[in-house]
mmCIF file of C-alpha atoms in Angstrom:
data_model
loop_
_atom_site.group_PDB
_atom_site.id
_atom_site.type_symbol
_atom_site.label_atom_id
_atom_site.label_comp_id
_atom_site.label_asym_id
_atom_site.label_seq_id
_atom_site.Cartn_x
_atom_site.Cartn_y
_atom_site.Cartn_z
ATOM 1 C CA MET A 17 18.878 25.127 21.090
ATOM 2 C CA ALA A 18 15.739 23.111 21.807
ATOM 3 C CA GLN A 19 15.633 19.609 20.344
ATOM 4 C CA HIS A 20 12.501 17.682 19.422
ATOM 5 C CA PRO A 21 11.720 15.653 22.563
ATOM 6 C CA GLY A 22 9.723 12.796 21.014
ATOM 7 C CA ALA A 23 10.335 10.194 18.367
ATOM 8 C CA GLY A 24 11.787 11.470 15.105
ATOM 9 C CA GLY A 25 13.770 14.613 14.494
ATOM 10 C CA GLU A 26 17.065 12.732 14.226
ATOM 11 C CA SER A 27 19.973 14.621 12.694
ATOM 12 C CA ILE A 28 21.534 13.317 9.510
ATOM 13 C CA VAL A 29 25.156 14.246 8.718
ATOM 14 C CA THR A 30 27.444 13.306 5.863
ATOM 15 C CA ASP A 31 30.921 14.158 4.612
ATOM 16 C CA GLY A 32 30.468 16.334 1.529
ATOM 17 C CA LEU A 33 34.190 16.543 0.761
ATOM 18 C CA PHE A 34 34.442 12.740 0.714
ATOM 19 C CA ALA A 35 31.336 12.522 -1.489
ATOM 20 C CA ALA A 36 32.785 15.044 -3.948
ATOM 21 C CA GLU A 37 36.040 13.089 -4.218
ATOM 22 C CA GLU A 38 34.082 9.852 -4.649
ATOM 23 C CA LEU A 39 32.119 11.503 -7.460
ATOM 24 C CA ARG A 40 35.347 12.756 -9.053
ATOM 25 C CA ARG A 41 36.926 9.255 -8.915
ATOM 26 C CA ASN A 42 33.962 7.275 -10.203
ATOM 27 C CA HIS A 43 32.051 9.806 -12.329
ATOM 28 C CA PRO A 44 34.472 12.523 -13.504
ATOM 29 C CA GLU A 45 32.014 14.019 -15.995
ATOM 30 C CA ASP A 46 29.412 14.472 -13.240
ATOM 31 C CA PHE A 47 32.066 16.080 -11.028
ATOM 32 C CA LYS A 48 32.963 18.473 -13.838
ATOM 33 C CA ILE A 49 29.302 19.419 -14.330
ATOM 34 C CA LEU A 50 28.693 20.098 -10.615
ATOM 35 C CA SER A 51 31.952 22.004 -10.146
ATOM 36 C CA SER A 52 31.583 24.223 -13.214
ATOM 37 C CA THR A 53 27.840 24.942 -13.436
ATOM 38 C CA ASP A 54 26.257 27.583 -11.213
ATOM 39 C CA MET A 55 23.137 26.766 -9.235
ATOM 40 C CA TYR A 56 20.905 29.578 -7.971
ATOM 41 C CA PHE A 57 20.009 29.808 -4.282
ATOM 42 C CA TRP A 58 17.519 32.285 -2.807
ATOM 43 C CA ASP A 59 16.161 33.383 0.535
ATOM 44 C CA LYS A 60 13.317 35.751 1.335
ATOM 45 C CA GLY A 61 12.139 37.012 4.675
ATOM 46 C CA HIS A 62 11.905 39.685 7.326
ATOM 47 C CA ALA A 63 14.666 41.259 9.377
ATOM 48 C CA ASN A 64 15.490 40.044 12.866
ATOM 49 C CA TYR A 65 16.603 43.472 14.090
ATOM 50 C CA SER A 66 15.250 47.010 13.667
ATOM 51 C CA TRP A 67 18.545 48.293 12.217
ATOM 52 C CA GLU A 68 18.368 45.818 9.304
ATOM 53 C CA MET A 69 16.374 46.277 6.118
ATOM 54 C CA PRO A 70 12.758 45.384 7.012
ATOM 55 C CA GLU A 71 12.506 42.738 4.290
ATOM 56 C CA PHE A 72 15.080 40.937 2.194
ATOM 57 C CA TYR A 73 15.238 38.878 -0.957
ATOM 58 C CA LYS A 74 18.676 37.412 -1.587
ATOM 59 C CA ILE A 75 19.847 35.561 -4.674
ATOM 60 C CA ALA A 76 23.243 33.912 -5.093
ATOM 61 C CA LYS A 77 24.682 31.568 -7.669
ATOM 62 C CA PHE A 78 27.685 29.263 -7.495
ATOM 63 C CA PRO A 79 28.492 25.616 -8.195
ATOM 64 C CA VAL A 80 27.392 22.908 -5.757
ATOM 65 C CA ILE A 81 31.021 21.740 -5.641
ATOM 66 C CA ARG A 82 33.444 24.681 -5.409
ATOM 67 C CA VAL A 83 37.082 24.077 -6.278
ATOM 68 C CA ASN A 84 40.147 26.308 -6.015
ATOM 69 C CA GLY A 85 42.746 27.050 -8.705
ATOM 70 C CA ASN A 86 44.399 23.667 -8.057
ATOM 71 C CA ASN A 87 41.053 21.873 -8.587
ATOM 72 C CA GLU A 88 40.903 20.952 -4.881
ATOM 73 C CA VAL A 89 37.404 20.770 -3.398
ATOM 74 C CA MET A 90 36.953 23.732 -1.057
ATOM 75 C CA GLN A 91 33.216 23.964 -0.440
ATOM 76 C CA ILE A 92 30.025 21.968 -0.881
ATOM 77 C CA ALA A 93 26.695 23.822 -1.002
ATOM 78 C CA VAL A 94 23.593 21.646 -0.871
ATOM 79 C CA ASN A 95 20.301 23.061 0.363
ATOM 80 C CA ASN A 96 17.235 21.993 -1.572
ATOM 81 C CA ALA A 97 15.016 24.203 0.598
ATOM 82 C CA ILE A 98 16.507 27.347 -0.978
ATOM 83 C CA ARG A 99 17.652 25.961 -4.335
ATOM 84 C CA ASP A 100 16.016 27.882 -7.170
ATOM 85 C CA SER A 101 14.466 26.219 -10.208
ATOM 86 C CA HIS A 102 16.080 28.757 -12.563
ATOM 87 C CA MET A 103 19.249 27.548 -14.292
ATOM 88 C CA ASP A 104 21.564 29.141 -16.843
ATOM 89 C CA LEU A 105 21.690 25.989 -18.950
ATOM 90 C CA PRO A 106 20.503 25.162 -22.440
ATOM 91 C CA PRO A 107 17.537 22.751 -22.250
ATOM 92 C CA GLN A 108 19.566 19.843 -23.632
ATOM 93 C CA GLU A 109 22.016 20.127 -20.677
ATOM 94 C CA VAL A 110 19.428 20.168 -17.873
ATOM 95 C CA LYS A 111 18.930 16.376 -17.749
ATOM 96 C CA LYS A 112 22.707 15.820 -17.520
ATOM 97 C CA TYR A 113 22.919 18.318 -14.678
ATOM 98 C CA TYR A 114 20.134 16.727 -12.657
ATOM 99 C CA ALA A 115 21.514 13.221 -13.291
ATOM 100 C CA ALA A 116 24.867 14.388 -11.859
ATOM 101 C CA TYR A 117 23.121 16.134 -8.939
ATOM 102 C CA LYS A 118 21.085 13.008 -8.150
ATOM 103 C CA ARG A 119 24.201 10.813 -8.276
ATOM 104 C CA PHE A 120 25.938 13.217 -5.865
ATOM 105 C CA HIS A 121 22.943 13.072 -3.503
ATOM 106 C CA ASN A 122 23.018 9.275 -3.631
ATOM 107 C CA ILE A 123 26.679 9.306 -2.556
ATOM 108 C CA LEU A 124 25.922 11.814 0.222
ATOM 109 C CA TYR A 125 23.070 9.706 1.617
ATOM 110 C CA ALA A 126 24.911 6.376 1.213
ATOM 111 C CA ASN A 127 27.552 7.659 3.644
ATOM 112 C CA ALA A 128 25.256 9.515 6.054
ATOM 113 C CA MET A 129 25.044 8.946 9.805
ATOM 114 C CA THR A 130 21.858 9.462 11.794
ATOM 115 C CA PHE A 131 21.743 10.361 15.491
ATOM 116 C CA LYS A 132 19.595 12.224 17.981
ATOM 117 C CA MET A 133 21.084 15.459 19.340
ATOM 118 C CA GLU A 134 20.749 16.233 23.020
ATOM 119 C CA GLN A 135 19.101 19.354 24.408
ATOM 120 C CA GLY A 136 21.366 22.372 23.773
ATOM 121 C CA GLU A 137 23.422 20.752 20.991
ATOM 122 C CA TYR A 138 23.435 22.081 17.442
ATOM 123 C CA CYS A 139 25.342 21.835 14.170
ATOM 124 C CA TYR A 140 26.522 25.273 13.126
ATOM 125 C CA ARG A 141 28.910 24.518 10.285
ATOM 126 C CA GLY A 142 30.947 21.518 9.279
ATOM 127 C CA PRO A 143 29.197 18.421 8.041
ATOM 128 C CA LEU A 144 26.320 18.608 5.620
ATOM 129 C CA ALA A 145 23.387 18.185 7.964
ATOM 130 C CA GLY A 146 19.642 17.798 7.921
ATOM 131 C CA ARG A 147 16.831 16.783 10.197
ATOM 132 C CA ASP A 148 14.529 13.807 9.693
ATOM 133 C CA ASN A 149 11.107 15.424 9.547
ATOM 134 C CA SER A 150 8.999 12.284 9.966
ATOM 135 C CA SER A 151 7.609 13.747 13.182
ATOM 136 C CA CYS A 152 9.416 17.082 13.458
ATOM 137 C CA ASN A 153 9.252 19.833 10.838
ATOM 138 C CA THR A 154 12.553 21.432 11.799
ATOM 139 C CA ALA A 155 15.274 21.401 9.141
ATOM 140 C CA LEU A 156 18.909 22.344 9.425
ATOM 141 C CA HIS A 157 21.051 22.881 6.337
ATOM 142 C CA CYS A 158 24.754 23.604 6.342
ATOM 143 C CA THR A 159 27.474 24.511 3.929
ATOM 144 C CA ILE A 160 30.658 22.545 4.407
ATOM 145 C CA LEU A 161 34.013 24.243 4.035
ATOM 146 C CA SER A 162 37.365 22.506 3.832
ATOM 147 C CA HIS A 163 39.819 23.021 6.695
ATOM 148 C CA ALA A 164 42.055 24.972 4.305
ATOM 149 C CA MET A 165 39.211 27.376 3.527
ATOM 150 C CA LEU A 166 38.416 27.843 7.219
ATOM 151 C CA TYR A 167 42.006 28.435 8.314
ATOM 152 C CA THR A 168 43.697 29.963 5.269
ATOM 153 C CA PRO A 169 44.134 33.756 5.251
ATOM 154 C CA ARG A 170 41.909 35.555 2.747
ATOM 155 C CA GLY A 171 43.443 35.610 -0.713
ATOM 156 C CA ALA A 172 45.764 32.656 -0.077
ATOM 157 C CA ASP A 173 45.061 29.684 -2.303
#
């Protein structure tokens, strides 16, 4: 993978599982909102290969903080580039949701690390990651999965 050679384009990573637990400890109502309210995500584009559908428009919805049956955090999904503005919330609940979402973002960024990747390096999946676009318009967004979710057989909780 080619990296931006000049100034800027630093990668920013943070621990989403830690941030979720921090939110749960210090702001349990916000944690409840973000782990029980679906957010819509969308993607639209053209196929990479001839055997795929020529165009696609995908929509998915799930909470930003996904928990299992034991209320353990299993997945964090943060990607403002594909987050939809549509929400299945009554108007009076929208402000509470965005206040919780903003607080979660503040925790994510307060614990973020910034570094410059070398030529050929990339972040595929693991930490929540982004790219400083002050002089590079490339962005990388990831979904973080817990180790249990990555290494647990399907259907096991």
